[in-house]
């Protein structure tokens, strides 16, 4: 009698475990691919560059902050919000599997962060460069 | 002919010293918020001890019974005057003045424990009587608690002076007698039974309660918080864990990424409405939230705003804001400013704090929104 409940219990726990597995909408490489599609519209587009992305990430663009102000010079390490001091999880996919897996979230933050750092939205070229750079960062 | 007999049975002695320790310890740490959970521990311990002593005063050993040492306050006063003039008679159990002290200490102890419990139940909505009273009543209890504690301290000092005086007068060490239980007594005096089993049980229950409390009140491991691995080195920190507040995953996701998700109970509804209405100018950033997300967030924020919360902080923050003012920052509300006035500039500027809005740097429970007194620790 009790055994059947045990079995049912174990099975449902296992099922729940499977169901709560993080189901990422897409991989960072797929995110990169969609930036590429967006950038390809520009006739001058010649592909993404991790080096350019790194420079972009670490440099200031006429305002108070760079991307590194909050995400630090090492995107595989935890960052700190330049204003509030709150801890920020690492940005590089190698150190944080959730990054660049949800397009809506990615776009939301690019919009906010680019506005804070450049005072405008980032181009698909810039986003692709940054992501290419972040994908090269090892843990 | 006199002989050495057992006067104080084991349970009475265990009670006496645990009672003394509880009083001294809770008094000693009463000013320090971060020790509040220990303070409350000693309070509950004392309450339990008094409960035991009241029963033991009826069923206990000969000299521990109230019937043995109960006398009128007048007799106590008369004895005190005789003793002061060096002529008080010697008693084997409590003398009339001492018995007054014992009874008063028990009554005051009971009162101090109950008012403490009510203060915590009303002001912090915690403890055994959580929610019985409103925050306003708590202020009254807090004051009573303070005055009764002072009265008790006066009684304790009086008791100590009395013991010292008696010991000199009759050339015996009364304090040691409370340790060994043995006193000189004339032939034929009543002898107390030791009741070792009851004494051991009392001691063991007190220790078990202490161990249980330690785990109950131990705050979630500090070192789990990201980037605070060094917190391990900061030594044991015990906090009183409060009731769980209303929560919402979407709110945490949208309002908890740039900074701590400030709990809605920390600002009145009109502040949240204004913050959301001006979200394109959110302290220099454009939040750019979708309309339906904004609406859902606002609903949660307003529903749990300060005026709709039973929390002490919510009540006091809301009370401190003038009705015609709509603050956009918690850190601008008069209550917050008053509570943080004494913190040195150097602390605010330190790398671990950086911003006044970085509540989690000092409040270990900031994420839960409870802001318990006991979970407060300035970063070192």
PDB file of C-alpha atoms in Angstrom, chain B residues 159-352:
ATOM      1  CA  UNK B 159      19.313  42.162  47.047  1.00  0.00           C
ATOM      2  CA  UNK B 160      23.093  42.047  46.562  1.00  0.00           C
ATOM      3  CA  UNK B 161      23.652  44.662  49.265  1.00  0.00           C
ATOM      4  CA  UNK B 162      21.338  42.727  51.570  1.00  0.00           C
ATOM      5  CA  UNK B 163      23.262  39.503  50.981  1.00  0.00           C
ATOM      6  CA  UNK B 164      26.555  41.258  51.663  1.00  0.00           C
ATOM      7  CA  UNK B 165      25.193  42.869  54.825  1.00  0.00           C
ATOM      8  CA  UNK B 166      23.670  39.646  56.135  1.00  0.00           C
ATOM      9  CA  UNK B 167      26.831  37.715  55.411  1.00  0.00           C
ATOM     10  CA  UNK B 168      28.837  40.174  57.512  1.00  0.00           C
ATOM     11  CA  UNK B 169      26.263  40.379  60.262  1.00  0.00           C
ATOM     12  CA  UNK B 170      26.112  36.620  60.803  1.00  0.00           C
ATOM     13  CA  UNK B 171      29.648  35.839  59.631  1.00  0.00           C
ATOM     14  CA  UNK B 172      28.564  33.384  56.968  1.00  0.00           C
ATOM     15  CA  UNK B 173      28.901  33.383  53.180  1.00  0.00           C
ATOM     16  CA  UNK B 174      25.340  33.483  51.863  1.00  0.00           C
ATOM     17  CA  UNK B 175      26.417  33.569  48.217  1.00  0.00           C
ATOM     18  CA  UNK B 176      28.350  30.339  48.680  1.00  0.00           C
ATOM     19  CA  UNK B 177      25.353  28.796  50.412  1.00  0.00           C
ATOM     20  CA  UNK B 178      23.365  29.451  47.235  1.00  0.00           C
ATOM     21  CA  UNK B 179      26.021  27.452  45.346  1.00  0.00           C
ATOM     22  CA  UNK B 180      26.452  24.523  47.740  1.00  0.00           C
ATOM     23  CA  UNK B 181      23.022  24.689  49.309  1.00  0.00           C
ATOM     24  CA  UNK B 182      24.569  23.987  52.756  1.00  0.00           C
ATOM     25  CA  UNK B 183      24.145  26.197  55.807  1.00  0.00           C
ATOM     26  CA  UNK B 184      24.750  25.935  59.545  1.00  0.00           C
ATOM     27  CA  UNK B 185      21.550  25.257  61.447  1.00  0.00           C
ATOM     28  CA  UNK B 186      20.575  24.385  65.028  1.00  0.00           C
ATOM     29  CA  UNK B 187      19.903  20.726  65.811  1.00  0.00           C
ATOM     30  CA  UNK B 188      16.422  19.688  64.847  1.00  0.00           C
ATOM     31  CA  UNK B 189      15.947  22.225  62.002  1.00  0.00           C
ATOM     32  CA  UNK B 190      14.037  21.061  58.957  1.00  0.00           C
ATOM     33  CA  UNK B 191      16.305  19.598  56.269  1.00  0.00           C
ATOM     34  CA  UNK B 192      15.622  20.017  52.574  1.00  0.00           C
ATOM     35  CA  UNK B 193      15.683  17.118  50.130  1.00  0.00           C
ATOM     36  CA  UNK B 194      18.126  17.710  47.240  1.00  0.00           C
ATOM     37  CA  UNK B 195      15.742  16.887  44.320  1.00  0.00           C
ATOM     38  CA  UNK B 196      18.736  16.301  42.054  1.00  0.00           C
ATOM     39  CA  UNK B 197      16.621  14.839  39.235  1.00  0.00           C
ATOM     40  CA  UNK B 198      14.367  17.893  39.033  1.00  0.00           C
ATOM     41  CA  UNK B 199      17.380  20.209  39.105  1.00  0.00           C
ATOM     42  CA  UNK B 200      19.128  18.320  36.318  1.00  0.00           C
ATOM     43  CA  UNK B 201      15.954  18.332  34.247  1.00  0.00           C
ATOM     44  CA  UNK B 202      15.576  22.095  34.681  1.00  0.00           C
ATOM     45  CA  UNK B 203      19.170  22.700  33.636  1.00  0.00           C
ATOM     46  CA  UNK B 204      18.880  20.373  30.666  1.00  0.00           C
ATOM     47  CA  UNK B 205      15.674  22.009  29.485  1.00  0.00           C
ATOM     48  CA  UNK B 206      17.311  25.428  29.653  1.00  0.00           C
ATOM     49  CA  UNK B 207      20.292  24.190  27.638  1.00  0.00           C
ATOM     50  CA  UNK B 208      18.075  22.438  25.083  1.00  0.00           C
ATOM     51  CA  UNK B 209      16.053  25.619  24.693  1.00  0.00           C
ATOM     52  CA  UNK B 210      19.274  27.550  24.137  1.00  0.00           C
ATOM     53  CA  UNK B 211      20.446  25.161  21.426  1.00  0.00           C
ATOM     54  CA  UNK B 212      17.106  25.205  19.700  1.00  0.00           C
ATOM     55  CA  UNK B 213      16.998  29.004  19.801  1.00  0.00           C
ATOM     56  CA  UNK B 214      20.463  29.277  18.361  1.00  0.00           C
ATOM     57  CA  UNK B 215      19.414  27.419  15.218  1.00  0.00           C
ATOM     58  CA  UNK B 216      16.012  29.048  15.062  1.00  0.00           C
ATOM     59  CA  UNK B 217      17.320  32.564  15.158  1.00  0.00           C
ATOM     60  CA  UNK B 218      20.459  32.064  13.106  1.00  0.00           C
ATOM     61  CA  UNK B 219      20.078  34.161  10.022  1.00  0.00           C
ATOM     62  CA  UNK B 220      20.429  32.501   6.626  1.00  0.00           C
ATOM     63  CA  UNK B 221      24.124  32.086   5.883  1.00  0.00           C
ATOM     64  CA  UNK B 222      25.482  35.487   5.094  1.00  0.00           C
ATOM     65  CA  UNK B 223      28.145  34.109   2.811  1.00  0.00           C
ATOM     66  CA  UNK B 224      25.536  32.986   0.320  1.00  0.00           C
ATOM     67  CA  UNK B 225      25.158  36.534  -0.787  1.00  0.00           C
ATOM     68  CA  UNK B 226      27.089  37.168  -3.965  1.00  0.00           C
ATOM     69  CA  UNK B 227      30.444  38.849  -3.549  1.00  0.00           C
ATOM     70  CA  UNK B 228      30.302  38.679   0.206  1.00  0.00           C
ATOM     71  CA  UNK B 229      32.453  35.642   0.765  1.00  0.00           C
ATOM     72  CA  UNK B 230      34.442  37.618   3.303  1.00  0.00           C
ATOM     73  CA  UNK B 231      31.287  37.800   5.413  1.00  0.00           C
ATOM     74  CA  UNK B 232      32.274  34.392   6.760  1.00  0.00           C
ATOM     75  CA  UNK B 233      35.059  36.076   8.646  1.00  0.00           C
ATOM     76  CA  UNK B 234      32.765  38.548  10.322  1.00  0.00           C
ATOM     77  CA  UNK B 235      31.915  36.143  13.094  1.00  0.00           C
ATOM     78  CA  UNK B 236      28.611  34.708  14.159  1.00  0.00           C
ATOM     79  CA  UNK B 237      25.697  36.947  13.550  1.00  0.00           C
ATOM     80  CA  UNK B 238      22.325  36.074  14.895  1.00  0.00           C
ATOM     81  CA  UNK B 239      19.208  37.817  13.741  1.00  0.00           C
ATOM     82  CA  UNK B 240      15.588  37.441  14.553  1.00  0.00           C
ATOM     83  CA  UNK B 241      13.805  36.268  11.447  1.00  0.00           C
ATOM     84  CA  UNK B 242      10.562  38.103  10.955  1.00  0.00           C
ATOM     85  CA  UNK B 243       7.362  37.080   9.192  1.00  0.00           C
ATOM     86  CA  UNK B 244       7.529  36.705   5.429  1.00  0.00           C
ATOM     87  CA  UNK B 245       6.349  39.712   3.461  1.00  0.00           C
ATOM     88  CA  UNK B 246       4.287  39.737   0.293  1.00  0.00           C
ATOM     89  CA  UNK B 247       6.400  38.900  -2.737  1.00  0.00           C
ATOM     90  CA  UNK B 248       6.117  38.879  -6.498  1.00  0.00           C
ATOM     91  CA  UNK B 249       8.472  37.338  -9.051  1.00  0.00           C
ATOM     92  CA  UNK B 250       7.809  39.891 -11.784  1.00  0.00           C
ATOM     93  CA  UNK B 251       8.456  42.769  -9.404  1.00  0.00           C
ATOM     94  CA  UNK B 252      11.747  41.180  -8.316  1.00  0.00           C
ATOM     95  CA  UNK B 253      12.786  40.709 -11.936  1.00  0.00           C
ATOM     96  CA  UNK B 254      11.894  44.226 -13.108  1.00  0.00           C
ATOM     97  CA  UNK B 255      12.663  46.288 -10.006  1.00  0.00           C
ATOM     98  CA  UNK B 256      15.430  44.239  -8.443  1.00  0.00           C
ATOM     99  CA  UNK B 257      18.166  44.166 -11.092  1.00  0.00           C
ATOM    100  CA  UNK B 258      19.700  47.655 -10.892  1.00  0.00           C
ATOM    101  CA  UNK B 259      19.259  47.878  -7.165  1.00  0.00           C
ATOM    102  CA  UNK B 260      17.679  45.979  -4.323  1.00  0.00           C
ATOM    103  CA  UNK B 261      13.983  45.375  -4.915  1.00  0.00           C
ATOM    104  CA  UNK B 262      12.792  47.959  -2.383  1.00  0.00           C
ATOM    105  CA  UNK B 263       9.811  46.446  -0.661  1.00  0.00           C
ATOM    106  CA  UNK B 264       6.562  48.319  -1.425  1.00  0.00           C
ATOM    107  CA  UNK B 265       5.900  48.794   2.291  1.00  0.00           C
ATOM    108  CA  UNK B 266       8.789  51.277   2.422  1.00  0.00           C
ATOM    109  CA  UNK B 267       6.899  54.049   0.594  1.00  0.00           C
ATOM    110  CA  UNK B 268       3.263  55.202   0.466  1.00  0.00           C
ATOM    111  CA  UNK B 269       1.106  54.406  -2.565  1.00  0.00           C
ATOM    112  CA  UNK B 270       1.285  57.936  -3.975  1.00  0.00           C
ATOM    113  CA  UNK B 271       5.083  57.638  -4.183  1.00  0.00           C
ATOM    114  CA  UNK B 272       4.879  54.440  -6.213  1.00  0.00           C
ATOM    115  CA  UNK B 273       2.297  56.008  -8.501  1.00  0.00           C
ATOM    116  CA  UNK B 274       4.576  58.966  -9.131  1.00  0.00           C
ATOM    117  CA  UNK B 275       7.650  56.764  -9.614  1.00  0.00           C
ATOM    118  CA  UNK B 276       5.875  54.665 -12.213  1.00  0.00           C
ATOM    119  CA  UNK B 277       4.384  57.708 -13.939  1.00  0.00           C
ATOM    120  CA  UNK B 278       7.887  59.151 -14.292  1.00  0.00           C
ATOM    121  CA  UNK B 279       9.603  55.919 -15.239  1.00  0.00           C
ATOM    122  CA  UNK B 280      11.209  57.538 -18.292  1.00  0.00           C
ATOM    123  CA  UNK B 281      13.199  59.724 -15.882  1.00  0.00           C
ATOM    124  CA  UNK B 282      13.961  57.109 -13.217  1.00  0.00           C
ATOM    125  CA  UNK B 283      16.965  58.654 -11.459  1.00  0.00           C
ATOM    126  CA  UNK B 284      18.675  59.307 -14.770  1.00  0.00           C
ATOM    127  CA  UNK B 285      17.545  56.130 -16.540  1.00  0.00           C
ATOM    128  CA  UNK B 286      14.626  55.360 -18.802  1.00  0.00           C
ATOM    129  CA  UNK B 287      13.068  52.159 -17.502  1.00  0.00           C
ATOM    130  CA  UNK B 288      11.087  51.780 -20.750  1.00  0.00           C
ATOM    131  CA  UNK B 289       8.749  49.146 -19.344  1.00  0.00           C
ATOM    132  CA  UNK B 290       5.813  47.909 -21.405  1.00  0.00           C
ATOM    133  CA  UNK B 291       2.446  49.341 -20.425  1.00  0.00           C
ATOM    134  CA  UNK B 292       1.028  46.029 -19.195  1.00  0.00           C
ATOM    135  CA  UNK B 293       4.163  45.270 -17.166  1.00  0.00           C
ATOM    136  CA  UNK B 294       4.005  48.734 -15.613  1.00  0.00           C
ATOM    137  CA  UNK B 295       0.362  48.273 -14.717  1.00  0.00           C
ATOM    138  CA  UNK B 296       0.985  44.896 -13.073  1.00  0.00           C
ATOM    139  CA  UNK B 297       3.950  46.261 -11.107  1.00  0.00           C
ATOM    140  CA  UNK B 298       2.009  49.307  -9.965  1.00  0.00           C
ATOM    141  CA  UNK B 299      -0.828  47.133  -8.752  1.00  0.00           C
ATOM    142  CA  UNK B 300       1.527  45.085  -6.587  1.00  0.00           C
ATOM    143  CA  UNK B 301       3.320  48.187  -5.319  1.00  0.00           C
ATOM    144  CA  UNK B 302       0.140  50.007  -4.335  1.00  0.00           C
ATOM    145  CA  UNK B 303      -1.501  46.972  -2.782  1.00  0.00           C
ATOM    146  CA  UNK B 304       1.454  46.503  -0.418  1.00  0.00           C
ATOM    147  CA  UNK B 305       2.359  50.155   0.081  1.00  0.00           C
ATOM    148  CA  UNK B 306       3.280  51.561   3.494  1.00  0.00           C
ATOM    149  CA  UNK B 307      -0.257  52.540   4.488  1.00  0.00           C
ATOM    150  CA  UNK B 308      -1.457  48.990   3.794  1.00  0.00           C
ATOM    151  CA  UNK B 309       1.258  47.257   5.798  1.00  0.00           C
ATOM    152  CA  UNK B 310       1.395  46.216   9.441  1.00  0.00           C
ATOM    153  CA  UNK B 311       5.171  46.552   9.632  1.00  0.00           C
ATOM    154  CA  UNK B 312       6.849  48.910  12.079  1.00  0.00           C
ATOM    155  CA  UNK B 313       9.063  50.494   9.424  1.00  0.00           C
ATOM    156  CA  UNK B 314       6.091  51.000   7.090  1.00  0.00           C
ATOM    157  CA  UNK B 315       4.057  52.620   9.836  1.00  0.00           C
ATOM    158  CA  UNK B 316       6.849  54.932  10.925  1.00  0.00           C
ATOM    159  CA  UNK B 317       7.946  55.887   7.417  1.00  0.00           C
ATOM    160  CA  UNK B 318       4.389  56.729   6.430  1.00  0.00           C
ATOM    161  CA  UNK B 319       3.791  58.675   9.636  1.00  0.00           C
ATOM    162  CA  UNK B 320       6.919  60.762   9.080  1.00  0.00           C
ATOM    163  CA  UNK B 321       5.915  62.024   5.611  1.00  0.00           C
ATOM    164  CA  UNK B 322       3.850  65.205   5.383  1.00  0.00           C
ATOM    165  CA  UNK B 323       0.536  64.531   3.572  1.00  0.00           C
ATOM    166  CA  UNK B 324       1.279  67.079   0.837  1.00  0.00           C
ATOM    167  CA  UNK B 325       4.716  65.612   0.052  1.00  0.00           C
ATOM    168  CA  UNK B 326       5.325  62.698  -2.318  1.00  0.00           C
ATOM    169  CA  UNK B 327       8.893  61.448  -1.833  1.00  0.00           C
ATOM    170  CA  UNK B 328      10.463  59.459  -4.677  1.00  0.00           C
ATOM    171  CA  UNK B 329      13.166  58.083  -2.440  1.00  0.00           C
ATOM    172  CA  UNK B 330      12.902  56.039   0.739  1.00  0.00           C
ATOM    173  CA  UNK B 331      16.170  57.693   1.671  1.00  0.00           C
ATOM    174  CA  UNK B 332      14.464  61.088   1.671  1.00  0.00           C
ATOM    175  CA  UNK B 333      11.685  60.228   4.097  1.00  0.00           C
ATOM    176  CA  UNK B 334      12.141  61.909   7.497  1.00  0.00           C
ATOM    177  CA  UNK B 335      12.006  58.588   9.360  1.00  0.00           C
ATOM    178  CA  UNK B 336      14.779  57.084   7.228  1.00  0.00           C
ATOM    179  CA  UNK B 337      16.890  60.226   7.536  1.00  0.00           C
ATOM    180  CA  UNK B 338      16.429  60.249  11.321  1.00  0.00           C
ATOM    181  CA  UNK B 339      17.327  56.585  11.699  1.00  0.00           C
ATOM    182  CA  UNK B 340      20.518  56.932   9.638  1.00  0.00           C
ATOM    183  CA  UNK B 341      21.665  60.327  10.876  1.00  0.00           C
ATOM    184  CA  UNK B 342      24.375  58.980  13.127  1.00  0.00           C
ATOM    185  CA  UNK B 343      26.163  56.921  10.497  1.00  0.00           C
ATOM    186  CA  UNK B 344      29.549  58.435   9.669  1.00  0.00           C
ATOM    187  CA  UNK B 345      30.294  59.876   6.234  1.00  0.00           C
ATOM    188  CA  UNK B 346      33.199  57.502   5.845  1.00  0.00           C
ATOM    189  CA  UNK B 347      30.798  54.542   6.071  1.00  0.00           C
ATOM    190  CA  UNK B 348      28.582  55.918   3.291  1.00  0.00           C
ATOM    191  CA  UNK B 349      31.597  56.473   1.073  1.00  0.00           C
ATOM    192  CA  UNK B 350      33.169  53.069   1.707  1.00  0.00           C
ATOM    193  CA  UNK B 351      33.399  50.728  -1.284  1.00  0.00           C
ATOM    194  CA  UNK B 352      30.964  48.277   0.268  1.00  0.00           C
TER     195      UNK B 352
END
